[in-house]
Coordinates of C-alpha atoms and ligand atoms in Angstrom, one line a residue:
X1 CA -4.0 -3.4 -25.5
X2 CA -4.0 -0.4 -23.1
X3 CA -8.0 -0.9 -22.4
X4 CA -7.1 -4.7 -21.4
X5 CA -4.8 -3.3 -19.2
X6 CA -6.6 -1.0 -17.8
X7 CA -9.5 -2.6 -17.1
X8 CA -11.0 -2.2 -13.4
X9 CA -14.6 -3.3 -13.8
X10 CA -17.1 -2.4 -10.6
X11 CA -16.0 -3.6 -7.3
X12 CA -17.3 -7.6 -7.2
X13 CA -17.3 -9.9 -4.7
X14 CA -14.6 -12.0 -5.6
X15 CA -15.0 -16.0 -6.3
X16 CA -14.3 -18.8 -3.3
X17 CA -11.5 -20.7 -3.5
X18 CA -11.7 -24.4 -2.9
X19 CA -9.0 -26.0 -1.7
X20 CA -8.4 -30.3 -1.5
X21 CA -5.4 -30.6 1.3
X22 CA -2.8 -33.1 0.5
X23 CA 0.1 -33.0 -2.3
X24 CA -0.8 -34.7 -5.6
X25 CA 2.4 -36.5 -6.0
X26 CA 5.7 -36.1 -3.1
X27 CA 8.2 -34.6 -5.1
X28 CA 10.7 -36.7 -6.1
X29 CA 13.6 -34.1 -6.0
X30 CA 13.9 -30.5 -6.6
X31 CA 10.9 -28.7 -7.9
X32 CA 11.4 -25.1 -9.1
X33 CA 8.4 -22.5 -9.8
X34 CA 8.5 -18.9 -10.5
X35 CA 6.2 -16.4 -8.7
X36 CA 5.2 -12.8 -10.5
X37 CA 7.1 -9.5 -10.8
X38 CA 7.6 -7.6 -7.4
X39 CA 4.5 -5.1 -6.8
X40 CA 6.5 -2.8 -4.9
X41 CA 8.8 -2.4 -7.1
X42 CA 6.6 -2.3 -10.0
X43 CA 4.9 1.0 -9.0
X44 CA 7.8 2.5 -8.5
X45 CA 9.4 1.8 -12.0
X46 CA 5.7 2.6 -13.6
X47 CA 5.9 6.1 -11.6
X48 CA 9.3 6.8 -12.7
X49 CA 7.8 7.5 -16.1
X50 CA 6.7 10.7 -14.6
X51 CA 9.7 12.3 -13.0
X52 CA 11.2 15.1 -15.0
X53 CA 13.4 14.1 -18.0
X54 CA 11.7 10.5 -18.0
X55 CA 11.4 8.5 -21.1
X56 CA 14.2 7.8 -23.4
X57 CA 15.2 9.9 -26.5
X58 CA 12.2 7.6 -28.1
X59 CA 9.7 8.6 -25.5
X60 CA 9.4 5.6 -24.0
X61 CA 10.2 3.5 -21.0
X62 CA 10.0 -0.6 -20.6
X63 CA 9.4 -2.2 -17.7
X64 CA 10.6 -6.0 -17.8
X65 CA 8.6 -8.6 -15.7
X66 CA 6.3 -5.9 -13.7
X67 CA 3.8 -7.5 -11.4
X68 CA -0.1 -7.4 -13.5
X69 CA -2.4 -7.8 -10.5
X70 CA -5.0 -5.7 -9.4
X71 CA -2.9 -3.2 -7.6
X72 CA -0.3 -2.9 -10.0
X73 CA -3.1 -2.0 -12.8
X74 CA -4.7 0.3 -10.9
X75 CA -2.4 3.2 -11.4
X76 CA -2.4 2.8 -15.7
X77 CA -5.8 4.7 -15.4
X78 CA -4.2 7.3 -13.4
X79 CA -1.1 7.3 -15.9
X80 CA -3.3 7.3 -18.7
X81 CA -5.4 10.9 -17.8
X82 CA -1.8 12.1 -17.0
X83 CA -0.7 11.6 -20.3
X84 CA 1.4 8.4 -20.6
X85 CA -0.1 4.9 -22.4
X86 CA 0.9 1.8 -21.1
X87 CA 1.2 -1.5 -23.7
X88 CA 1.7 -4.9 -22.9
X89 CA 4.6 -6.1 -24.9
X90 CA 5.9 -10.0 -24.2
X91 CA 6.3 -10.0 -20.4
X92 CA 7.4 -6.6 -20.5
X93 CA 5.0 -2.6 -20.1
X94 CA 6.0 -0.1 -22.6
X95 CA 5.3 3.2 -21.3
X96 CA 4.8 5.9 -24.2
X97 CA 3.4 9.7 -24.2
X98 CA 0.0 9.3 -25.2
X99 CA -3.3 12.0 -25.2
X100 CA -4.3 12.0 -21.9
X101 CA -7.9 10.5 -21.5
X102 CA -10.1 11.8 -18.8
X103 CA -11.0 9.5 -16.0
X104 CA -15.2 9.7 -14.9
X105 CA -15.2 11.6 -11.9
X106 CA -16.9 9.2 -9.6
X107 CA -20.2 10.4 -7.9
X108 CA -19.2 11.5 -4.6
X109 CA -20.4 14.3 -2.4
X110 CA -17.3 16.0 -1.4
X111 CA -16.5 16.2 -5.3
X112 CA -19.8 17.7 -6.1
X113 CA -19.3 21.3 -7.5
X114 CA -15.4 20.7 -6.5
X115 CA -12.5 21.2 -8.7
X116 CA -13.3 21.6 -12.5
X117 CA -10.4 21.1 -14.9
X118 CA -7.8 19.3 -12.9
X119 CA -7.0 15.8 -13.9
X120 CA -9.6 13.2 -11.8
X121 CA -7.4 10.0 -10.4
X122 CA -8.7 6.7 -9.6
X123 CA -6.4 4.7 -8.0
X124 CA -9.6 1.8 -7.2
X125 CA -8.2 0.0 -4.0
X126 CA -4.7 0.5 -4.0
X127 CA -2.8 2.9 -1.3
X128 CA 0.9 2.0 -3.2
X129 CA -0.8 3.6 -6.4
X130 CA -2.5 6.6 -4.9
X131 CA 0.3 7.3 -1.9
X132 CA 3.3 7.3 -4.5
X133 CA 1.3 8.9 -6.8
X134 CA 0.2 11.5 -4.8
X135 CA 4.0 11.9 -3.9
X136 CA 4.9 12.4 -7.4
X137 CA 2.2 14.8 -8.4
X138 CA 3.6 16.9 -4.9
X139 CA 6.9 17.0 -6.8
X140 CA 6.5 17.7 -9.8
X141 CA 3.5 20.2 -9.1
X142 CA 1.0 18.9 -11.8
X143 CA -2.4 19.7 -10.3
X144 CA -4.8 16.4 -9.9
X145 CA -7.4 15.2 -7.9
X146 CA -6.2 11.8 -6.4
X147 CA -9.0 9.3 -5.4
X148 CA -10.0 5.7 -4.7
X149 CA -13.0 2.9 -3.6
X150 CA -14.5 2.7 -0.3
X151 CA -11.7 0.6 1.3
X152 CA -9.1 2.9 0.5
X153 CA -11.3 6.4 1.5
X154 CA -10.8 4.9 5.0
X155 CA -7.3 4.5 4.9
X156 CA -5.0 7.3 6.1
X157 CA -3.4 9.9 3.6
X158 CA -2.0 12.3 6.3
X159 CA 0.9 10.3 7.3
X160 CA 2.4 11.9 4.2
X161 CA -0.2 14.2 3.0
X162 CA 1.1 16.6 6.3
X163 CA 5.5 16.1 5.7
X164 CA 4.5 17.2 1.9
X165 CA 2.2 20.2 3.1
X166 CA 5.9 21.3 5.9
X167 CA 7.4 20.4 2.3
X168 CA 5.3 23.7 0.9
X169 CA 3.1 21.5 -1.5
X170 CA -0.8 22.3 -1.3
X171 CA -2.9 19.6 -0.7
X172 CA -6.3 19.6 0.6
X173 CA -9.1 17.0 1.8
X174 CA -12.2 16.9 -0.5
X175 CA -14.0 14.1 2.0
X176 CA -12.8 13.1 5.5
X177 CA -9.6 14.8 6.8
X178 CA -6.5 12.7 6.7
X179 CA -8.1 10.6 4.1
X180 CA -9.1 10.8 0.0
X181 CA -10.3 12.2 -1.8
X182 CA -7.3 14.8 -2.3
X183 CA -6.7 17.8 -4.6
X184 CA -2.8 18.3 -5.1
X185 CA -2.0 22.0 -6.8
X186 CA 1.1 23.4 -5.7
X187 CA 4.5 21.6 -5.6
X188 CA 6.8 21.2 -2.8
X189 CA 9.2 24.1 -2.2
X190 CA 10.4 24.5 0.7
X191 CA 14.0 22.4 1.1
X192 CA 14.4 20.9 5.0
X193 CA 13.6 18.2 7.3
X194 CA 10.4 16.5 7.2
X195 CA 9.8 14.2 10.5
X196 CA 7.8 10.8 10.0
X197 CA 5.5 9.7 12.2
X198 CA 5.0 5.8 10.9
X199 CA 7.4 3.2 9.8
X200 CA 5.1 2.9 6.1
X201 CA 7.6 2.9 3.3
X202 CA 4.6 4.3 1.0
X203 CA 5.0 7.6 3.3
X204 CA 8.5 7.7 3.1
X205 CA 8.3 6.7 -0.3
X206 CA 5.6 9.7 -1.6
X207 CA 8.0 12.3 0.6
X208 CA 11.3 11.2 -1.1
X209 CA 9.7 11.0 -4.7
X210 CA 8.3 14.2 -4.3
X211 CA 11.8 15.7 -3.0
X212 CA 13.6 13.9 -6.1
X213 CA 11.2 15.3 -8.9
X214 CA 11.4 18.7 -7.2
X215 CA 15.0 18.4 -6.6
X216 CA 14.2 19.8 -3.8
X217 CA 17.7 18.8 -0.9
X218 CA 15.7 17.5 2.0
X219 CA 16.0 15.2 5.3
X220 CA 13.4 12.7 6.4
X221 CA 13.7 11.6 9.8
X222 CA 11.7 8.2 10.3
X223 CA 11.0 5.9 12.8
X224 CA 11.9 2.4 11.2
X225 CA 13.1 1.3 8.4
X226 CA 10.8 -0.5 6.1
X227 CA 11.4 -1.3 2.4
X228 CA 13.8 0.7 0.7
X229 CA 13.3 0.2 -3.2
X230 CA 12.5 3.6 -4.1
X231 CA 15.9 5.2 -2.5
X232 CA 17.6 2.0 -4.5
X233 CA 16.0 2.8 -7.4
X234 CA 16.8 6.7 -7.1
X235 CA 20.6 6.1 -6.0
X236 CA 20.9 4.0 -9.5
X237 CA 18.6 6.5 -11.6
X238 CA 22.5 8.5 -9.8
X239 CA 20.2 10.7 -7.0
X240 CA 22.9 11.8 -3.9
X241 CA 21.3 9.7 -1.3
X242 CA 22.9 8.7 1.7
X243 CA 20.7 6.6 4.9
X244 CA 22.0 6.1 8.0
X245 CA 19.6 4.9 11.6
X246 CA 16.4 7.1 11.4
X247 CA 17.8 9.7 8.3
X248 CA 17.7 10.1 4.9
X249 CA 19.0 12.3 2.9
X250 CA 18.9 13.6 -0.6
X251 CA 21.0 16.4 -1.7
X252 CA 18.5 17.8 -4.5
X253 CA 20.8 16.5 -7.5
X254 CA 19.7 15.3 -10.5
X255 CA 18.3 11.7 -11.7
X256 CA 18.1 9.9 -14.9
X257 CA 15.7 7.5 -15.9
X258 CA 17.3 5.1 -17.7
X259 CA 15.0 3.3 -20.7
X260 CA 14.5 0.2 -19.5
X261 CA 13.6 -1.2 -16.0
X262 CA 13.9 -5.0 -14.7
X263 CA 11.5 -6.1 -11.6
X264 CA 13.0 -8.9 -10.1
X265 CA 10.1 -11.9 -8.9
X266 CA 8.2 -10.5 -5.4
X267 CA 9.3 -12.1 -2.0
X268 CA 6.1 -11.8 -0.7
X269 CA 4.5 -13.8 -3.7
X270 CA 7.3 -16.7 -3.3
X271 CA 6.2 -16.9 0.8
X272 CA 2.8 -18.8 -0.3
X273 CA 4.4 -21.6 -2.1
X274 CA 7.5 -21.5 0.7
X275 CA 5.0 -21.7 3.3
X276 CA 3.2 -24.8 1.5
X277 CA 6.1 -27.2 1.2
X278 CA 7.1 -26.7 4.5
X279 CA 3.9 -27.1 5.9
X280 CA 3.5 -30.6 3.6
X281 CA 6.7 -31.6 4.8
X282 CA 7.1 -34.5 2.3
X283 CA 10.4 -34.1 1.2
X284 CA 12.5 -33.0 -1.7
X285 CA 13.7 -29.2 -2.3
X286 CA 11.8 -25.8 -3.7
X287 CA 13.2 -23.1 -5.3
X288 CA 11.9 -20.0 -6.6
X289 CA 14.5 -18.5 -9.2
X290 CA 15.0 -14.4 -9.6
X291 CA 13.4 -13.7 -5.8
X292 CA 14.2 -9.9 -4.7
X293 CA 16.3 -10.0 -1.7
X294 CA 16.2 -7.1 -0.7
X295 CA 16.6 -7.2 3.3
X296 CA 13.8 -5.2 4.5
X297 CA 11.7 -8.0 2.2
X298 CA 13.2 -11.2 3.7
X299 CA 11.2 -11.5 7.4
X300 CA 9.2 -14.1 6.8
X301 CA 11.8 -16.1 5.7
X302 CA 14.6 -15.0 8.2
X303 CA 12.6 -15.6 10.9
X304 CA 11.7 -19.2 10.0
X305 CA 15.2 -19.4 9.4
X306 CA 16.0 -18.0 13.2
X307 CA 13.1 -20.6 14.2
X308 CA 14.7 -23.7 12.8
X309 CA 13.3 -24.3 9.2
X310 CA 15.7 -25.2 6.4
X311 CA 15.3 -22.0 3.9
X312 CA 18.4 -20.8 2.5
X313 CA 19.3 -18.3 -1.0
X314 CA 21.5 -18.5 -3.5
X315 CA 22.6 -17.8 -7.3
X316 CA 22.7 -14.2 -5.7
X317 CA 23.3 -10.8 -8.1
X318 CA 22.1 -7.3 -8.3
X319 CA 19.6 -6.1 -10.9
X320 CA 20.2 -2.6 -12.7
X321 CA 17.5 -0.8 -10.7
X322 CA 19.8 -1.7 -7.5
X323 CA 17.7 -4.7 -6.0
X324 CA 19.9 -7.7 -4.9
X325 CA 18.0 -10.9 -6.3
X326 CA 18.7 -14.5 -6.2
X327 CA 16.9 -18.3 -5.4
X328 CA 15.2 -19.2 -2.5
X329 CA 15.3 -22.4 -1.3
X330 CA 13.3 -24.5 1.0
X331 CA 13.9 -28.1 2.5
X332 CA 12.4 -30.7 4.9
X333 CA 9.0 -29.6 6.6
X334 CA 8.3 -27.5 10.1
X335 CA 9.5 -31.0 12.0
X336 CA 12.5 -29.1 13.3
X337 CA 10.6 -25.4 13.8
X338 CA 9.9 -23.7 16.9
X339 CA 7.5 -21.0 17.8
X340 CA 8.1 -17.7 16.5
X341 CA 9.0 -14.6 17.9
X342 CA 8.4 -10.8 16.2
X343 CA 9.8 -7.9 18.5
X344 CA 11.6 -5.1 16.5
X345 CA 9.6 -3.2 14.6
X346 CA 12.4 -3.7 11.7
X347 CA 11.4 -7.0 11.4
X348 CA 7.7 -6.6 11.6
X349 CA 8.5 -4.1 8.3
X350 CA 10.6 -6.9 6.5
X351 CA 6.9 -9.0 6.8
X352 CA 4.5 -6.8 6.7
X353 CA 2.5 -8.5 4.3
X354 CA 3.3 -12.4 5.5
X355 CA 1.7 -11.5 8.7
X356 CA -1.0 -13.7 8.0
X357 CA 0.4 -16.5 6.5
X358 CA 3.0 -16.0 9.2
X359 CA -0.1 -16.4 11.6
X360 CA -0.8 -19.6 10.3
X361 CA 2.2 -21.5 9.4
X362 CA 2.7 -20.4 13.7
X363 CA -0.6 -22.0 14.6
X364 CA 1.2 -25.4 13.2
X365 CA 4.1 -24.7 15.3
X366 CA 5.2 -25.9 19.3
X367 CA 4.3 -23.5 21.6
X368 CA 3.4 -19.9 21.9
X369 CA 4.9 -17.6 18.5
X370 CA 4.1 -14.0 18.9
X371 CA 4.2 -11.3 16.3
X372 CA 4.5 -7.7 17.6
X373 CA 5.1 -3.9 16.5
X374 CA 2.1 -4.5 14.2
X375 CA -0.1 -1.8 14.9
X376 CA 0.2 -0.3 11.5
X377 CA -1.5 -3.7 10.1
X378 CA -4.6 -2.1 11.2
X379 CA -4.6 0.5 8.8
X380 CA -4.1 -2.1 5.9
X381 CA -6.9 -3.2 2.9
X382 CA -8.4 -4.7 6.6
X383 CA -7.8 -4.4 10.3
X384 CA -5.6 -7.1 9.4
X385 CA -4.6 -8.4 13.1
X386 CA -8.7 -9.3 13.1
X387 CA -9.2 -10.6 9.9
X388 CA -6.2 -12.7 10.4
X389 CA -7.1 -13.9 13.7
X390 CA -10.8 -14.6 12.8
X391 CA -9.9 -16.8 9.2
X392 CA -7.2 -18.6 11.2
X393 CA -9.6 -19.4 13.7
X394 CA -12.2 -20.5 11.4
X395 CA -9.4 -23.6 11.2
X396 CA -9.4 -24.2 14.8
X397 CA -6.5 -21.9 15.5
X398 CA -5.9 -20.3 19.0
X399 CA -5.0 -17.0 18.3
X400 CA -5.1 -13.9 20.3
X401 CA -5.2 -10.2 19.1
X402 CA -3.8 -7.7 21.4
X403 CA -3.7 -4.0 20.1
X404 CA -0.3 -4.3 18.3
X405 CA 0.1 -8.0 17.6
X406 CA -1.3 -11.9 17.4
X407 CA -0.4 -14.4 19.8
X408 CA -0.4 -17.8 18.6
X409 CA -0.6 -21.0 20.6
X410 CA 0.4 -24.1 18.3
X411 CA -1.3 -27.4 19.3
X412 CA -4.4 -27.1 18.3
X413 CA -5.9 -29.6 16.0
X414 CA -6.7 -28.0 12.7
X415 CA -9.3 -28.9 10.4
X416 CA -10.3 -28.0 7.3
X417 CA -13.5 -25.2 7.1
X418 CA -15.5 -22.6 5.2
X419 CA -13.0 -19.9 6.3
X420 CA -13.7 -15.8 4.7
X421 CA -10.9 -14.1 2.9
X422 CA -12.4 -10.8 3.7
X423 CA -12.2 -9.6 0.2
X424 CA -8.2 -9.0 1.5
X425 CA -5.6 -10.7 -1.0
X426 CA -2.9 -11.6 1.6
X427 CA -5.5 -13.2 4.1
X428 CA -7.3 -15.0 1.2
X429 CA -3.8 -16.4 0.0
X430 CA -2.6 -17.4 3.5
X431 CA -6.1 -19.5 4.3
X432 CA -5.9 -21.3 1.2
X433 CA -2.0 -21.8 1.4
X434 CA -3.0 -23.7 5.0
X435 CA -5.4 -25.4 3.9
X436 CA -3.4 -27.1 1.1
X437 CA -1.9 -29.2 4.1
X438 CA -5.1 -30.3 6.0
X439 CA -7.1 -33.0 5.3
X440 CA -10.5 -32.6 3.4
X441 CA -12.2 -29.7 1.9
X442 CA -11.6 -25.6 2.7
X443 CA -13.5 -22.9 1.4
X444 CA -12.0 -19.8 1.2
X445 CA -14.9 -17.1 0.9
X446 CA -14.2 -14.5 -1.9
X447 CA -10.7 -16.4 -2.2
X448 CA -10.1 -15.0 -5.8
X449 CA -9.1 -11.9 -4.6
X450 CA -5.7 -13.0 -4.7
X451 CA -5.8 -11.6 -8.0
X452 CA -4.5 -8.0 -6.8
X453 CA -1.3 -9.1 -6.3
X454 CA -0.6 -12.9 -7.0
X455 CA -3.4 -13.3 -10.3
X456 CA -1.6 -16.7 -10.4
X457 CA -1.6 -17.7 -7.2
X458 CA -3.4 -21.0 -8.0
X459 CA -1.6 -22.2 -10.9
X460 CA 1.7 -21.5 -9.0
X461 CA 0.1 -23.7 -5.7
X462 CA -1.0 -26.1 -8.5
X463 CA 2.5 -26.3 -9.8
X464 CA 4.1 -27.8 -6.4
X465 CA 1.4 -30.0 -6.0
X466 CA -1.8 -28.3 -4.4
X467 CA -5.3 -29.2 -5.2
X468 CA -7.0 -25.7 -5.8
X469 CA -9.6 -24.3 -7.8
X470 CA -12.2 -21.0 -8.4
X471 CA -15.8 -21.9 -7.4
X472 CA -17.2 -21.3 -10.9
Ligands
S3P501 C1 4.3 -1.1 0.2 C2 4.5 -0.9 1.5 C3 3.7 -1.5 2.6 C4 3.1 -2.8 2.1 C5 2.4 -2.7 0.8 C6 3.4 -2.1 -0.3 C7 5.0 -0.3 -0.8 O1 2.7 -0.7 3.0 O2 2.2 -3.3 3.0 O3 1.9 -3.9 0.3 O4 4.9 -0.6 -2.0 O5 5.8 0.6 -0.3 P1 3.0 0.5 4.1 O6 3.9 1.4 3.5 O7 1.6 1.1 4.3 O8 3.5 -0.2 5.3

């Protein structure tokens, strides 16, 4: 079951997706669909498996209704060589102690005659995996060498690679400085204030990991505040940790892991079929039950809200691991919707990921939306400020990039197109998600990427009424 899991294959192109606009029937009255487990979160509750004093008298840890895409499953390898097997069991992960199986040690020239004997970890193309991961291995000073595809080499480590080196840990750069490859061997030590230099929660995240399994009392001063599960999920595993503008602290107590772990559904998953009935505007109500709401998730939908559309939440509650979760509910159409304005960087943080489908859903919108403070989405699986601007105008879009946002002017006439995806999940999704309300027929290039976080993306678009399908 593991191997299923586990499996990566080589890095394919991904299959188009071909999209028919229009709704196959109007709904008659409310329509309710379910989106997967929250990938955020899911890392986090996978990782907690390796704090100290993890895994239940049993030896083991579930984890209920954890997000399986491509991202998400790139950090059982990595679990795996550490020690720890993950099972599929129902809709839940069993996490158990296992033999730890050696990763290959991919053919890379800063790797060659590098570290021997340390535990080699693939992480494929996914910065949550290797960031946290690298975070956790800081803390709880288990030597590793922590790695990934192409994509991800490029991507910067050093935005928490340098607060855990202040922190005493020893890391060092096998390829490019600032980027992986990395060798962790030495834990952090030294108990103070780290200052952060970006607003990404996986920085802040790795850092305050790293701090918890070293119980190690520290302070991390950071610019914004971007999603907060991992101090929710440490304040109910009982860690002392208090936030208030800019600061967090952790006083070096004790957590405990409890045995089992709920993920509640992912915000950023229910956006794509949000997005869709609005944009058909037919009528009738969607829901999508079990939705984190989490705050520093909600900016897509908060600032539609602000703009006019009719998207509201209910049947709220709080889950064990601390996360507030409830329905989200969508009415009416973008009729009633104004342009759309982006301008803390708070708010960028709360949408980090909708960007592009916020892009789009803007270019069917009066007047001139703008989305700013986005800089950092140029360090994402893309330069996602041009990918985004060049697949929405492939529909006709007008769309400006300027270095730390998109300006959108609604109006123009859309139409459907061969549009790429850019091999990147979220732009894939929020081209096809467009194109499920123009006329005629869209081909989104490589479109199946989706599968790293949404692998159901289709079926769920399917579901309220989309006409989408793999090229096969
Ligand atoms: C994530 C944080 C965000 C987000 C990513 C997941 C996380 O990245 O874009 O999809 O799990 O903490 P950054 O921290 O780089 O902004």
């Amino acid at each position: 079951m593991s191997e299923t899991l586990e499996h990566q294959g080589p890095a394919t192109l991904s299959a188009d997706l071909l999209v028919t606009g229009g709704r196959t029937a109007r709904p008659g009255g409310p329509t309710a669909v379910r989106v997967p487990g929250d990938k955020s979160v899911s890392h986090r509750a996978l990782l907690a498996a390796l704090l100290p004093g993890a895994l239940d008298a049993a030896g083991r840890l579930t984890v209920r209704n954890a997000n399986l895409g491509g991202a998400v499953r790139a950090l059982l390898p990595a679990l795996h060589a550490l020690g720890l097997r993950v099972d599929a069991d129902g809709d839940a992960l069993l996490v158990r102690p296992d033999a730890p199986v050696p990763q290959p040690v991919h053919p890379h020239p800063a790797l060659t005659g590098g570290p021997g004997g340390v535990p080699y970890l693939w992480t494929a193309g996914s910065s949550a995996a290797a960031r946290l991961l690298v975070g956790v291995l800081a803390g709880t000073g288990t030597a590793a060498v922590v790695d990934g595809d192409e994509v991800l080499r490029h991507r910067p480590m050093d935005w928490l690679v340098e607060p855990l080196i202040e922190m005493g840990a020893r890391i060092d750069y096998l390829g490019d400085p600032g980027r992986l490859p990395v060798l962790v061997h030495g834990p952090v030590h030294r108990p103070g204030t780290v200052r952060l230099t970006v607003g990404s929660a996986q920085a802040r995240s790795a850092v305050l990991l790293a701090a918890a399994a070293a119980r190690l009392p520290m302070t991390i001063r950071h610019p914004v505040s971007s999603r907060d599960h991992t101090e929710r999920m440490l304040a109910a595993f009982g860690a002392g940790i208090t936030e208030s503008p800019g600061e967090l602290r952790y006083d070096g107590g004790a957590c405990t892991v409890p045995a089992e772990l709920d993920v509640p559904a992912d915000p950023s998953l229910a956006a794509y079929p949000v997005a869709a009935h609005l944009l058909w505007g037919d009528g009738g109500e969607l829901s999508v039950p079990g939705v984190c709401l989490n705050p520093t998730r909600l900016g897509f939908f908060d600032v539609l809200r602000r703009a006019g559309a009719d998207i509201g939440y209910r049947d709220r509650t709080v889950t064990g691991g601390g996360e507030p979760v409830g329905t989200v509910v969508a009415r009416g159409g973008l009729d009633a919707v104004t342009a759309v304005r982006v301008e803390r960087p708070a708010e960028l943080h709360a949408l980090i990921d909708e960007v592009p489908l916020l892009a789009v859903v803007a270019a069917r919108l009066p007047g001139t939306s703008w989305i700013g403070c986005a800089e950092e989405l140029r360090f994402k699986e893309t330069d996602r400020l041009e990918t985004t601007a060049r697949m929405a105008r492939a529909f006709g879009a007008r769309i400006e990039v300027e270095s730390d946002g998109l300006r959108i002017t609604g109006g123009a006439p859309l139409r459907a197109a061969s549009v790429p995806g850019f091999e990147d999940h979220r732009v894939a999704m929020a081209a096809a998600t467009l194109a499920t309300s123009l006329p005629g027929r869209t081909t989104v290039l490589g479109g199946a990427c989706h599968r790293t976080s949404f692998p159901d993306f289709a079926d769920v678009q399917r579901a309220i009424g989309a006409r989408m399908a793999e090229d096969i």
